[in-house]
Short mmCIF file of C-alpha atoms and ligand atoms in Angstrom, two decimals:
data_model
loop_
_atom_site.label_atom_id
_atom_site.label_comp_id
_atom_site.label_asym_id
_atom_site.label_seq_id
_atom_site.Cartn_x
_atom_site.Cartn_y
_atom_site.Cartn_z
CA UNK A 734 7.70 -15.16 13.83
CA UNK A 735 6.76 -12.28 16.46
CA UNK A 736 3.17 -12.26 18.39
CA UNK A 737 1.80 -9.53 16.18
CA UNK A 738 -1.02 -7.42 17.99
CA UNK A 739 -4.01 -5.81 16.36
CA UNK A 740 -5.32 -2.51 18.05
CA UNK A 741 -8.74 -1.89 16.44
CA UNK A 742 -9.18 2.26 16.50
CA UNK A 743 -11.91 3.98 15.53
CA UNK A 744 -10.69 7.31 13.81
CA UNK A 745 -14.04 9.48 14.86
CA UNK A 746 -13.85 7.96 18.62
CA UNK A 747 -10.34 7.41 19.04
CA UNK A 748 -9.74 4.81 22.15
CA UNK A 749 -6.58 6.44 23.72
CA UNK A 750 -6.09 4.20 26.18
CA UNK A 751 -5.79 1.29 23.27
CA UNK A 752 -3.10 3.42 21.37
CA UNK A 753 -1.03 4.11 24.46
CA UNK A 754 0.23 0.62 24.30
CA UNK A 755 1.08 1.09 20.83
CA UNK A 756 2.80 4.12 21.95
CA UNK A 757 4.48 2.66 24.48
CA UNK A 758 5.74 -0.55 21.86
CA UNK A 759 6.93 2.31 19.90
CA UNK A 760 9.16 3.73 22.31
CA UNK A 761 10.62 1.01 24.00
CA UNK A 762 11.93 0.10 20.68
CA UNK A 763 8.88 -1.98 18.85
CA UNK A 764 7.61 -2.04 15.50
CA UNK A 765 4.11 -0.96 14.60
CA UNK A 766 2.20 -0.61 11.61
CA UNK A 767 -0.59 2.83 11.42
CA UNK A 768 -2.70 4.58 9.48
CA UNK A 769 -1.99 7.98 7.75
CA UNK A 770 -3.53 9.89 5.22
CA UNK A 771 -1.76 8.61 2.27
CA UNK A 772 -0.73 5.07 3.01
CA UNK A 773 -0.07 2.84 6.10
CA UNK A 774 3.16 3.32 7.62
CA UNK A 775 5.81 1.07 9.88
CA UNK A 776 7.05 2.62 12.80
CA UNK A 777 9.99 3.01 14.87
CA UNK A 778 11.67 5.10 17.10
CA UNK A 779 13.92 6.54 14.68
CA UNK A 780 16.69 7.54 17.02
CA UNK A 781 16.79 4.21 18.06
CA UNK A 782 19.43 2.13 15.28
CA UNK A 783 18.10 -1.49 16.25
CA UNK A 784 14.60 -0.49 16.14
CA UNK A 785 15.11 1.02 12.81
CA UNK A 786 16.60 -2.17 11.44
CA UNK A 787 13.28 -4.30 12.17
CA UNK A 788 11.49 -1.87 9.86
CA UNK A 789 13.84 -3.00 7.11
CA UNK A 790 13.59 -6.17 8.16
CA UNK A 791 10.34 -6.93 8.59
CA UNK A 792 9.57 -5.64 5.00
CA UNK A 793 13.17 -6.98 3.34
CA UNK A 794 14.33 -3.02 2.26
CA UNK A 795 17.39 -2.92 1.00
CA UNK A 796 19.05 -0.79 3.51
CA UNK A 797 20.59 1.82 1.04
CA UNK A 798 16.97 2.83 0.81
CA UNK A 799 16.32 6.01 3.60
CA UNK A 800 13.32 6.40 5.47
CA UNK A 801 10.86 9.31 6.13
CA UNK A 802 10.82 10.68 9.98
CA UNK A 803 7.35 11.39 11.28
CA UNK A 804 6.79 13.91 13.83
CA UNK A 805 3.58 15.44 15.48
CA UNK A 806 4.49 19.10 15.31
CA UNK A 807 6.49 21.37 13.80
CA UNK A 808 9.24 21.98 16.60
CA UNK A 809 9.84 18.35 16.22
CA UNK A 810 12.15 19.44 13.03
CA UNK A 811 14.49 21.23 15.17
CA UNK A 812 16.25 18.27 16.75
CA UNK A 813 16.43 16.26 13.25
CA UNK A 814 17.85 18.98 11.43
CA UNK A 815 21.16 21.10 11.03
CA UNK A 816 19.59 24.20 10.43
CA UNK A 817 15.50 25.12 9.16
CA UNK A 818 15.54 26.65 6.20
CA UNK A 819 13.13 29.56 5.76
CA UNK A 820 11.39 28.21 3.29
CA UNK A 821 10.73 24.52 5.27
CA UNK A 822 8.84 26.86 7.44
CA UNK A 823 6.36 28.14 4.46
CA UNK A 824 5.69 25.11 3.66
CA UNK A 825 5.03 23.55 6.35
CA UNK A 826 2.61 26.25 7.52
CA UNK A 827 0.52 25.64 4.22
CA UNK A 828 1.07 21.79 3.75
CA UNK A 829 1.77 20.83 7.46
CA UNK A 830 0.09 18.30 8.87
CA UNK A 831 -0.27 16.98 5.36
CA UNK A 832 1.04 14.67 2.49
CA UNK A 833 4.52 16.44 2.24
CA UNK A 834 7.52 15.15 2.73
CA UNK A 835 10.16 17.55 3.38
CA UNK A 836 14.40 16.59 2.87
CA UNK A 837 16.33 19.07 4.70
CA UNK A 838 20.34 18.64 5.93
CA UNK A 839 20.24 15.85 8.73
CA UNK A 840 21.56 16.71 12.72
CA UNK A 841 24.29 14.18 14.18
CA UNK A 842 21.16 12.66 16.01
CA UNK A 843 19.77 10.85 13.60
CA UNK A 844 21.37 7.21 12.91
CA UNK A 845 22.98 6.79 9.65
CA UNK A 846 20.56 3.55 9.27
CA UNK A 847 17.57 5.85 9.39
CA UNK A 848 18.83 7.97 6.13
CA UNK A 849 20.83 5.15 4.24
CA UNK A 850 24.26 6.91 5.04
CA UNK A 851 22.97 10.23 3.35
CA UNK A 852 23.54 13.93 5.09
CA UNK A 853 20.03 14.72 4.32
CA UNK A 854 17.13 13.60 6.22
CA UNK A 855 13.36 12.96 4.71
CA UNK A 856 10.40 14.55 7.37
CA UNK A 857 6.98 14.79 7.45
CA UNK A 858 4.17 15.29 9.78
CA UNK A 859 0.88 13.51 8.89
CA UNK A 860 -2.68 14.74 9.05
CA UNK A 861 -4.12 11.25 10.20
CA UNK A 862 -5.77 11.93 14.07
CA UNK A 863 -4.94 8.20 14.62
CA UNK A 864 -0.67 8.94 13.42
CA UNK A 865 -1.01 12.20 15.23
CA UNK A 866 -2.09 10.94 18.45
CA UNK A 867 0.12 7.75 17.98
CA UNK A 868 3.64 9.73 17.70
CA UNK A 869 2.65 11.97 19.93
CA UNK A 870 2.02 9.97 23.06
CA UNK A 871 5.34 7.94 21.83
CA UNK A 872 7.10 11.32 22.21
CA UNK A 873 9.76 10.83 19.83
CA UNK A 874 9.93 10.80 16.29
CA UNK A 875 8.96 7.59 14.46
CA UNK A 876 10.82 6.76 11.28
CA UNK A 877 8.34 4.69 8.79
CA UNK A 878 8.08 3.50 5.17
CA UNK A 879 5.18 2.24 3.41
CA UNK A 880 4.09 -0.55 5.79
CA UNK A 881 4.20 -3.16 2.71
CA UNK A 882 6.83 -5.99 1.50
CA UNK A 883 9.03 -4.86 -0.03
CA UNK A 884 8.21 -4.08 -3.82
CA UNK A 885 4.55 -5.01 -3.33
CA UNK A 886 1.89 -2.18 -3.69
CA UNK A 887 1.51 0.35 -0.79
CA UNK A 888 -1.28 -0.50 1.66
CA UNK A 889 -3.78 1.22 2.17
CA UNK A 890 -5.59 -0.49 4.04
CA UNK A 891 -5.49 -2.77 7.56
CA UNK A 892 -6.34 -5.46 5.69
CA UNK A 893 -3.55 -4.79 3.15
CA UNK A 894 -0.86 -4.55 6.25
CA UNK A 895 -2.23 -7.54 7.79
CA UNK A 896 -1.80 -9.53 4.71
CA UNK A 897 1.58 -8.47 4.54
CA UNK A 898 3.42 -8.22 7.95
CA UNK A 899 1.44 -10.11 10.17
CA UNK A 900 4.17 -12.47 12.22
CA UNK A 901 6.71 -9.73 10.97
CA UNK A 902 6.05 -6.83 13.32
CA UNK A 903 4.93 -6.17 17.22
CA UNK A 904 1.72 -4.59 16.36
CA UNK A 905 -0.98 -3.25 13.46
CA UNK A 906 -3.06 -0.04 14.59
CA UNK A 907 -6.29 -1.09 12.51
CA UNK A 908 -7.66 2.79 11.50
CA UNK A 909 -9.22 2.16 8.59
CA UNK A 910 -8.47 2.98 4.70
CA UNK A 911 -6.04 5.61 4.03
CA UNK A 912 -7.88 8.45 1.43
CA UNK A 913 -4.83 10.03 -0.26
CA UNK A 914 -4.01 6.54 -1.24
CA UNK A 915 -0.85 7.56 -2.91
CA UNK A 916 2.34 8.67 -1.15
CA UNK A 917 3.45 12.14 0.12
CA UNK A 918 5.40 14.24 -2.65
CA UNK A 919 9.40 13.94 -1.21
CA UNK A 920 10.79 17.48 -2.14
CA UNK A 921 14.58 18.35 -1.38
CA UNK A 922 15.24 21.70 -0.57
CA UNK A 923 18.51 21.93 0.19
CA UNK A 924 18.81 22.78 -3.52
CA UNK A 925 17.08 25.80 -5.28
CA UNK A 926 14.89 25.91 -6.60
CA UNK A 927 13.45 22.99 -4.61
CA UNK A 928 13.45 19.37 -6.62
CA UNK A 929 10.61 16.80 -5.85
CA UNK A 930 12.46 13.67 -5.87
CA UNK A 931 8.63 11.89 -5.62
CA UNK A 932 5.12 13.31 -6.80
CA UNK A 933 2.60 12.47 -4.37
CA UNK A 934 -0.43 13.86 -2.57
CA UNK A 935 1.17 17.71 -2.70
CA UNK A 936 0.63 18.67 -6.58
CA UNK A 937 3.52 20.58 -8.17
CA UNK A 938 0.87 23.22 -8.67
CA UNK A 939 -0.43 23.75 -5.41
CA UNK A 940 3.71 23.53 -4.21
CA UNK A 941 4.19 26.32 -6.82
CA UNK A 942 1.23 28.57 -5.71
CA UNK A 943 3.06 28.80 -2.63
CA UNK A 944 6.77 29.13 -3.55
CA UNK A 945 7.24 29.97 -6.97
CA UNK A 946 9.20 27.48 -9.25
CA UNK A 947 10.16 24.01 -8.40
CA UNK A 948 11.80 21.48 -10.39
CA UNK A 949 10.97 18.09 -10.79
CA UNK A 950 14.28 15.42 -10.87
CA UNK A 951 14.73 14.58 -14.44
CA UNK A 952 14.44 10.87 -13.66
CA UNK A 953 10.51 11.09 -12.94
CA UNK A 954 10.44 13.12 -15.93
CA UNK A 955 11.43 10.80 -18.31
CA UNK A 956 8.80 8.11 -18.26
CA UNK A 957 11.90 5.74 -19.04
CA UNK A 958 13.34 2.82 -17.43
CA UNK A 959 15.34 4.24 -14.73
CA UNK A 960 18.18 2.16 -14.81
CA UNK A 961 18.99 4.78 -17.63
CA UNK A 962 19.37 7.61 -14.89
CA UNK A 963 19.68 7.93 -11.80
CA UNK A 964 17.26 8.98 -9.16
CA UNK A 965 17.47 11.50 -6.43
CA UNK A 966 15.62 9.58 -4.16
CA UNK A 967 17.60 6.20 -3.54
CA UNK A 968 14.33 4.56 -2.94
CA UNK A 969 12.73 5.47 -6.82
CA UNK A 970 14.88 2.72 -8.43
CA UNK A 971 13.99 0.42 -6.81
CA UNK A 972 10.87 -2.36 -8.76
CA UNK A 973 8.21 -1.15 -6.46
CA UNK A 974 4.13 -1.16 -6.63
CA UNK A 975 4.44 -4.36 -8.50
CA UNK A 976 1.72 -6.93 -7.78
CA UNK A 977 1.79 -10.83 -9.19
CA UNK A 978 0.03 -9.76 -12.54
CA UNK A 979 2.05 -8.47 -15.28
CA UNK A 980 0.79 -4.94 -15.60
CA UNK A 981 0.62 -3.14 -18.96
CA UNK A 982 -0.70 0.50 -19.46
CA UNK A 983 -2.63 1.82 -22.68
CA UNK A 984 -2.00 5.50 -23.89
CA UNK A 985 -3.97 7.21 -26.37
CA UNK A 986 -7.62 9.09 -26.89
CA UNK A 987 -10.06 6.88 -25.01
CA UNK A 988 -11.19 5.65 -27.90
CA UNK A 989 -7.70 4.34 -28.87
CA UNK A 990 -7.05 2.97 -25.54
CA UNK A 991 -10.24 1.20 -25.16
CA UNK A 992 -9.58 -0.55 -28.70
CA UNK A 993 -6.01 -1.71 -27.54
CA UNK A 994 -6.80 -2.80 -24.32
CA UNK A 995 -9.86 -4.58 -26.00
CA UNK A 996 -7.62 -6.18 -28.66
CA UNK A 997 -5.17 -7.48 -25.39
CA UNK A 998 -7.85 -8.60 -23.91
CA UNK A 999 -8.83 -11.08 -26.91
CA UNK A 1000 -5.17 -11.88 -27.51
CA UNK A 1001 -4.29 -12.67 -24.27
CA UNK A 1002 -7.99 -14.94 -23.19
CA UNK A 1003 -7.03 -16.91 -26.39
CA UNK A 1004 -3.76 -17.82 -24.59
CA UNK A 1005 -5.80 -18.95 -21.64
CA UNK A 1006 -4.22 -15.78 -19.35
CA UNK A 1007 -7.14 -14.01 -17.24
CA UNK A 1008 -7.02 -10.46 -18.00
CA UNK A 1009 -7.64 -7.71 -15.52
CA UNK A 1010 -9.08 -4.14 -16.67
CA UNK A 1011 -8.25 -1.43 -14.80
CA UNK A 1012 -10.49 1.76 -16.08
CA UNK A 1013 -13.02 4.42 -14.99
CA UNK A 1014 -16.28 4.74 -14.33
CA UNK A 1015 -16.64 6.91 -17.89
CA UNK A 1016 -14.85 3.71 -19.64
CA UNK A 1017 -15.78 0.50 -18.03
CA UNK A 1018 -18.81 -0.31 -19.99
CA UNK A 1019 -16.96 -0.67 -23.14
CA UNK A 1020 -15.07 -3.89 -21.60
CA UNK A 1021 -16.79 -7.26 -21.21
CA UNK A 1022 -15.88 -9.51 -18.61
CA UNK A 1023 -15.52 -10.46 -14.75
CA UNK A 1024 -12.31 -8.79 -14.22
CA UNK A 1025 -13.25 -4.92 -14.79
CA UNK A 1026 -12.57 -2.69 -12.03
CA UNK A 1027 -13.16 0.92 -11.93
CA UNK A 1028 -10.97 3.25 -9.80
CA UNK A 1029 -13.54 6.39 -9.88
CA UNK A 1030 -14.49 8.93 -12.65
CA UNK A 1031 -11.84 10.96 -14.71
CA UNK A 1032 -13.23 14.15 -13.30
CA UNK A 1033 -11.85 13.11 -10.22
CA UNK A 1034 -8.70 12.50 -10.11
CA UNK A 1035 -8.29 12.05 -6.44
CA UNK A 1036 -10.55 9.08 -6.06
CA UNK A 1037 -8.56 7.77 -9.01
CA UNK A 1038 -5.76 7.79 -6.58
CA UNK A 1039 -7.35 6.15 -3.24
CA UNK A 1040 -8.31 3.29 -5.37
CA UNK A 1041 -5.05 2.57 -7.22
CA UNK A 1042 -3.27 0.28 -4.49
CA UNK A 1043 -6.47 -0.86 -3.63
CA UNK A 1044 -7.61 -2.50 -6.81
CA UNK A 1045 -4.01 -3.53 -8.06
CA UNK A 1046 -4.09 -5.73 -4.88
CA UNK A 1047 -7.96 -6.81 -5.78
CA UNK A 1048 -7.23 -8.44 -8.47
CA UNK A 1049 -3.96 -10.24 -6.92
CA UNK A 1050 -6.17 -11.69 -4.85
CA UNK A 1051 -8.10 -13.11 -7.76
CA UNK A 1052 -5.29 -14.36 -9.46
CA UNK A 1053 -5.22 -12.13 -12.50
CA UNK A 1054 -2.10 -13.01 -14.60
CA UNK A 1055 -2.35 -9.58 -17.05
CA UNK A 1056 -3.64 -6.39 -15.63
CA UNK A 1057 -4.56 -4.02 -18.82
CA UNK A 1058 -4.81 -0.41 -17.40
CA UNK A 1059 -5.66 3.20 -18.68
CA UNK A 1060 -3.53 6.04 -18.29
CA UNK A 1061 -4.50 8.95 -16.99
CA UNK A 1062 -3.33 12.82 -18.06
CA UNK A 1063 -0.26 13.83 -15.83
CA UNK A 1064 -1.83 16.88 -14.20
CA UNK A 1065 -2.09 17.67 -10.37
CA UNK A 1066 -2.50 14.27 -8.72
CA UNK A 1067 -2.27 12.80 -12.07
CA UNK A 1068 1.53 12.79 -11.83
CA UNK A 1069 1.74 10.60 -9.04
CA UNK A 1070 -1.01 8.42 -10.70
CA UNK A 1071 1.26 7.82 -13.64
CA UNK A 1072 4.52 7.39 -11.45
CA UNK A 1073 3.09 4.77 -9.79
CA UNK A 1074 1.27 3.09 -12.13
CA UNK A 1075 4.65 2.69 -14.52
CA UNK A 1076 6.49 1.60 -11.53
CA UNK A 1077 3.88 -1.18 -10.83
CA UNK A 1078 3.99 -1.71 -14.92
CA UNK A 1079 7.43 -2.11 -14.91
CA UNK A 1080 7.81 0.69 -17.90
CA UNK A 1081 5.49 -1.74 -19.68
CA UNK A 1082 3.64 0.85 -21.45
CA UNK A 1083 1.74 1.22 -25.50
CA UNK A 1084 1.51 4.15 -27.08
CA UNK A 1085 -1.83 4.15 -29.21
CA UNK A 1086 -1.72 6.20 -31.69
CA UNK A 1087 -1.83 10.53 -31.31
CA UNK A 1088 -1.02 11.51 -27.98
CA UNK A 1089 -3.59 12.75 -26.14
CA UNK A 1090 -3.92 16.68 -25.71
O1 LIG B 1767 3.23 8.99 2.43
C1 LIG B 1767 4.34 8.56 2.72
O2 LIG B 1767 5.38 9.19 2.46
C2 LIG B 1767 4.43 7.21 3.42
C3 LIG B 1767 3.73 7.35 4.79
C4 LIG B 1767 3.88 6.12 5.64
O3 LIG B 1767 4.19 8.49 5.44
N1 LIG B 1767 5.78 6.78 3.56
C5 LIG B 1767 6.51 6.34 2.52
O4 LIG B 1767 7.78 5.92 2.84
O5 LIG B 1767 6.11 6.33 1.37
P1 LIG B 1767 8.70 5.07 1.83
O6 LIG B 1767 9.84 4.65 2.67
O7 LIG B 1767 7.90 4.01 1.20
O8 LIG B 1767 9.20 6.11 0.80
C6 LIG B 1767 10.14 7.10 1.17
C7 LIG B 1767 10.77 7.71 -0.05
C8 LIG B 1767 11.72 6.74 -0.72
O9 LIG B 1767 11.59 6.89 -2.12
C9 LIG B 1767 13.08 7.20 -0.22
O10 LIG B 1767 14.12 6.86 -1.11
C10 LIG B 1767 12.86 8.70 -0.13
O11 LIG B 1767 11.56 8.83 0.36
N2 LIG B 1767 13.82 9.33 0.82
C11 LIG B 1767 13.87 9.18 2.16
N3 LIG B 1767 14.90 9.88 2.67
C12 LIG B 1767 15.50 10.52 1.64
C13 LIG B 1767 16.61 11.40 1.52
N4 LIG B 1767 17.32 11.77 2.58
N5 LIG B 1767 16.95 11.85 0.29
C14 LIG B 1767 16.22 11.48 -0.81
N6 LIG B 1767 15.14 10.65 -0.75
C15 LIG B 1767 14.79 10.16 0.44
MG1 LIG B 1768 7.20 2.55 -0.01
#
């Protein structure tokens, strides 16, 4: 059990002198939990091979699962990587600091534990002033996953990481909620046209705008168990997202979803289960019940995805045993909506009738 220690940060008024220490646990080999745009992450000095190992650790990752190296600015890359392709460099100018991950051939520098054995290596540089600063003053690159247990929802919140890896890690950098809410999109480009192995807060259509085509690995595309095929990205098999509650997603019109989940609802009461509802602000009033949460209006698909991890962990905390939740149309952010929600479901999805347009 390690002495964790909270460092409260205000992101408008950041305390510098508070996040040096974190800095400084950072680069003498610690592990500590931040803020970023999309999710929290858990740090550590990712040319350091022990300190990488509390990460997995600390969250119980299977270790054949790499993680993403987090720099503050872009000539960070050049010690990580074999070569920079020209187009890492377009992107990075557009996307850069931002919710892009970026997996480029790795440099002899970076420990085998860091990328799971792989020759590639997964980088990113946030947009969060709070990571920014943090990595910064550490002065070296900081290798971090999601900072939750392993297969439990991302956190976006310091509540969420406190819940989770308090006792487990040196230190939590409180910053507040994290407003992408979903991951950053992981796109190879060592191969061409470039692959994302992981939709996230980058669309495919704003990635296109900028570069022309880019493929998406044909295990995302599926919308089938993965065991089936294999994914690019080592860490996409894995059960991840999941809360406690069994999670089941409705697909349809509105109208047929609202019936279905409705009809669950009743089925599943009678058995004495407590049903969660996970909808939108355009659908909630056609639910009864204590347990409907709404993650944000349909027209805006972004709030849809800060509130995802948040609410899936809400109603953990009220001991929901069957969450019943709406799809959503796989467009821009959409896509990494879906991903994760069927991850957290498990592949535990109904079809309703037509497809929906
Ligand atoms: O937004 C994010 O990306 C957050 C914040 C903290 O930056 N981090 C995050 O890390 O989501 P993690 O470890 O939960 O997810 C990293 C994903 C995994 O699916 C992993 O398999 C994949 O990136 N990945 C890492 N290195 C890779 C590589 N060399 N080749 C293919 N996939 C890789
Ligand atoms: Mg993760």
């Amino acid at each position: 059990m390690k002495n964790t220690k909270l460092f409260k940060i205000h992101c408008d008024k950041i305390d510098k002198f508070k996040l040096k220490e974190a800095s400084e646990i950072l680069r003498e080999g610690g592990t500590i939990a931040f803020p970023t745009e999309t999710v929290y992450g858990l740090g550590a000095n990712a040319l350091d091979e022990k300190a990488v190992k509390k990460i997995f650790e600390a969250k119980g990752r299977p270790s054949d699962n790499p993680l993403i190296i987090h720099i503050s600015k872009f000539e960070d890359v050049e010690k990580l990587c074999r070569d920079i392709p020209p187009i890492m460099k377009i992107l990075a100018n557009k996307f850069w600091p931002g919710p892009l991950t970026m997996i480029v051939k790795k440099s002899s520098q970076v420990p085998d534990v860091v990328t799971a054995g792989l020759d590639t290596v997964a980088i990113r540089l946030p947009s969060h002033p709070i990571a920014k600063i943090l990595i910064e003053m550490a002065g070296i690159p900081v290798a971090a996953p999601s900072a939750n247990l392993s297969g439990k929802p991302s956190t976006t919140s310091e509540n969420h990481v406190i819940e989770d890896l308090m006792g487990r890690v040196n230190g939590i950098v409180c910053g507040g909620d994290s407003n992408v809410g979903v991951e950053s999109t992981v796109l190879d480009i060592t191969c061409s046209p470039p692959m994302i192995l992981r939709p996230g807060g980058v669309t495919k259509e704003e990635l296109e705008a900028e570069i022309g085509q880019v493929s998406v690995d044909p295990a995302l595309l599926s919308g089938e168990d993965q065991s089936i095929i294999t994914p690019k990205s080592p860490g996409m098999k894995y059960t991840h997202y999941s809360p406690k509650a069994e999670v089941i997603i409705i697909k349809g019109t509105i109208e047929n979803i609202s019936s279905k989940i409705k009809e669950l609802q009743k089925q599943n009461e009678e058995q004495g289960l407590k049903v969660g509802i996970m909808t939108t602000e355009e659908t909630k009033d056609m639910y009864k019940g204590d347990n409907v949460k709404s993650l944000g209006s349909r027209k805006d698909l972004n709030t849809i995805a800060t509130n995802l991890f948040k609410v899936l962990r809400e109603f953990d905390k009220e001991d929901i045993d069957i969450i019943l939740a709406e799809s959503y149309q796989e467009i821009g952010i959409g896509q990494a909506i879906m991903n994760r929600l069927t991850k957290a479901a498990g592949y535990n999805v109904v079809e309703t009738g037509e497809k929906r347009s």
